CSV table of C-alpha atoms in Angstrom, one decimal:
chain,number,residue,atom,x,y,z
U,1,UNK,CA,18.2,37.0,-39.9
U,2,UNK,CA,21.0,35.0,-38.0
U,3,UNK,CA,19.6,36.2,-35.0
U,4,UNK,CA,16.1,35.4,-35.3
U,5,UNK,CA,17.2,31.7,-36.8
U,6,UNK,CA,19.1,31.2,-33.6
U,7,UNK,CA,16.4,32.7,-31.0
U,8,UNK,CA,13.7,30.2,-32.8
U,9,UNK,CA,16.0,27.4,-32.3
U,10,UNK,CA,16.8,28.0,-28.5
U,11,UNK,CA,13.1,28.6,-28.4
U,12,UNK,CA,12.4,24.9,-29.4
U,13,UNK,CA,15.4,23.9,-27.6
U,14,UNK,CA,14.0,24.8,-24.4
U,15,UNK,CA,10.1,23.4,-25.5
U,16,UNK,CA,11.6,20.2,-25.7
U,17,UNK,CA,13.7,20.3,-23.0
U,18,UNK,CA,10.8,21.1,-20.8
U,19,UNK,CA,8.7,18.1,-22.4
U,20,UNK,CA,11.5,15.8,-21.7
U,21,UNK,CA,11.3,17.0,-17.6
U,22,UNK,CA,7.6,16.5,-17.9
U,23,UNK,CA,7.9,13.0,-19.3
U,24,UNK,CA,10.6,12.2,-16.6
U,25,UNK,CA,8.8,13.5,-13.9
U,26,UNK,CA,5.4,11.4,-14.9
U,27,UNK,CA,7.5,8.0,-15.5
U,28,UNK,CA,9.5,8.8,-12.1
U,29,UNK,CA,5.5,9.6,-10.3
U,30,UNK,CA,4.4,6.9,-11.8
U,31,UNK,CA,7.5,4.2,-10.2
U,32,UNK,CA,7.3,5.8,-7.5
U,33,UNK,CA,3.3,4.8,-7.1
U,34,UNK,CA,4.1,1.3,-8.0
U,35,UNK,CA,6.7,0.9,-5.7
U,36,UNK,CA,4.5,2.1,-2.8
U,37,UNK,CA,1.8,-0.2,-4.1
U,38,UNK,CA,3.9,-2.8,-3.8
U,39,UNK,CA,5.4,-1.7,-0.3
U,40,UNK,CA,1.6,-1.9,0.6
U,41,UNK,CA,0.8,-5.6,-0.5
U,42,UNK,CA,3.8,-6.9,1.0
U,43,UNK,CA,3.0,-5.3,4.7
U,44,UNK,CA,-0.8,-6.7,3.7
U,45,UNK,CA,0.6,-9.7,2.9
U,46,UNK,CA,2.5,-10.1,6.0
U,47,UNK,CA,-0.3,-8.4,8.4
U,48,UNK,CA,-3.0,-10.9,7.4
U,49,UNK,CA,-0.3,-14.2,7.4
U,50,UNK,CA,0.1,-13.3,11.2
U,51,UNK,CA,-3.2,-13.1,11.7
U,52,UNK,CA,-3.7,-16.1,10.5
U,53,UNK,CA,-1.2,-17.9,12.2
U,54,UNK,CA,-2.2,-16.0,15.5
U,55,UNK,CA,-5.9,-17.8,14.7
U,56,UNK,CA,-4.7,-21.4,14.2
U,57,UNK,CA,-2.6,-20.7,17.9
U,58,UNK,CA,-6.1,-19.7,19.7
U,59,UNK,CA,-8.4,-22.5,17.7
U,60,UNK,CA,-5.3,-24.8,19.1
U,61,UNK,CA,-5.9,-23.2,22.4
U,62,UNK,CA,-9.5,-23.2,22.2
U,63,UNK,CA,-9.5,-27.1,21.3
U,64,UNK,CA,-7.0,-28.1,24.6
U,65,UNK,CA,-8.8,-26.1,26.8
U,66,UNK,CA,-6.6,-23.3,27.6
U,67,UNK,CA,-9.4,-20.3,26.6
U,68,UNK,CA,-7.3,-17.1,28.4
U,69,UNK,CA,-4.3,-18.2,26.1
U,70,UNK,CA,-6.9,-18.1,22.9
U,71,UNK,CA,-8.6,-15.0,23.7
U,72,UNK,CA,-5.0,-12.9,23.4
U,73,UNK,CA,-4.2,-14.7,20.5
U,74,UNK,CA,-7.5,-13.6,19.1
U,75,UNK,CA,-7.0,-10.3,20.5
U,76,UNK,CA,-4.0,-10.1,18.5
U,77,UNK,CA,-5.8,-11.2,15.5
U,78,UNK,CA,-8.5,-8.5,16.2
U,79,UNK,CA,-5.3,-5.5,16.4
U,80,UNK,CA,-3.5,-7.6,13.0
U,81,UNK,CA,-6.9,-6.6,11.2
U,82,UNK,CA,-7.3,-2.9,12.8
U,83,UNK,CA,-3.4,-2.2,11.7
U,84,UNK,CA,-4.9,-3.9,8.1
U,85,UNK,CA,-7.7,-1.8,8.2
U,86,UNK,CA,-5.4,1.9,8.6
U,87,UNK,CA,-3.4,1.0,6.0
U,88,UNK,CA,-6.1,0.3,3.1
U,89,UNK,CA,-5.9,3.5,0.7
U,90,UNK,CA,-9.1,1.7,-1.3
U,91,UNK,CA,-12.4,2.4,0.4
U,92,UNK,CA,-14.1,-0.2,-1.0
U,93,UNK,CA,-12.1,-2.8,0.5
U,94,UNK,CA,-11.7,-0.8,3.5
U,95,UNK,CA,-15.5,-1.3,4.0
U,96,UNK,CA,-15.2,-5.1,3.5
U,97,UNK,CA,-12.4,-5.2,6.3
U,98,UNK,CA,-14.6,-3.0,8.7
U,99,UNK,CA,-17.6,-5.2,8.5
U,100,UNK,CA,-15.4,-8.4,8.4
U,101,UNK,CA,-13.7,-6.5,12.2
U,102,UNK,CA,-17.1,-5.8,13.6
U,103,UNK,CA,-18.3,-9.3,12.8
């Protein structure tokens, strides 16, 4: 009777030991996937801030006259948007960015 006391609680020993691996593995899946989201933003973030800057340097350039200057910095703004574009996991706004790079 011992035996089978001890075997039962071992048995639910392990059950919940297993259910607390499962909970850790889905709360450390789960930081993991916001930290990544958040890795994303910021290299958004700082993708489309240099594109913007790179478009205020060619509308400067456009304005003085000095059009070969503008067209790289455009150029660069075109590539700042591709690089945007590859690293979009949502394909919804991945469809907004390619029609807003084809305009």
């Amino acid at each position: 009777r011992k035996r089978k006391e001890r075997k039962r609680k071992r048995t639910t020993r392990r059950k919940r030991e297993k259910g607390k691996e499962r909970e850790t593995t889905t709360q450390e899946e789960e930081k993991r996937k916001k930290k990544q989201k958040h890795k994303e933003r910021k290299m958004s973030y700082c993708i489309l801030n240099g594109a913007a800057q790179q478009r205020a340097e060619a509308k400067k350039n456009i304005n003085c006259g000095n059009y070969g200057t503008a067209e790289v910095f455009l150029n660069g703004v075109i590539d700042d948007i591709s690089t945007y574009v590859e690293s979009i996991q949502d394909a919804e706004s991945r469809e907004k960015w390619e029609k807003t790079q084809s305009d």
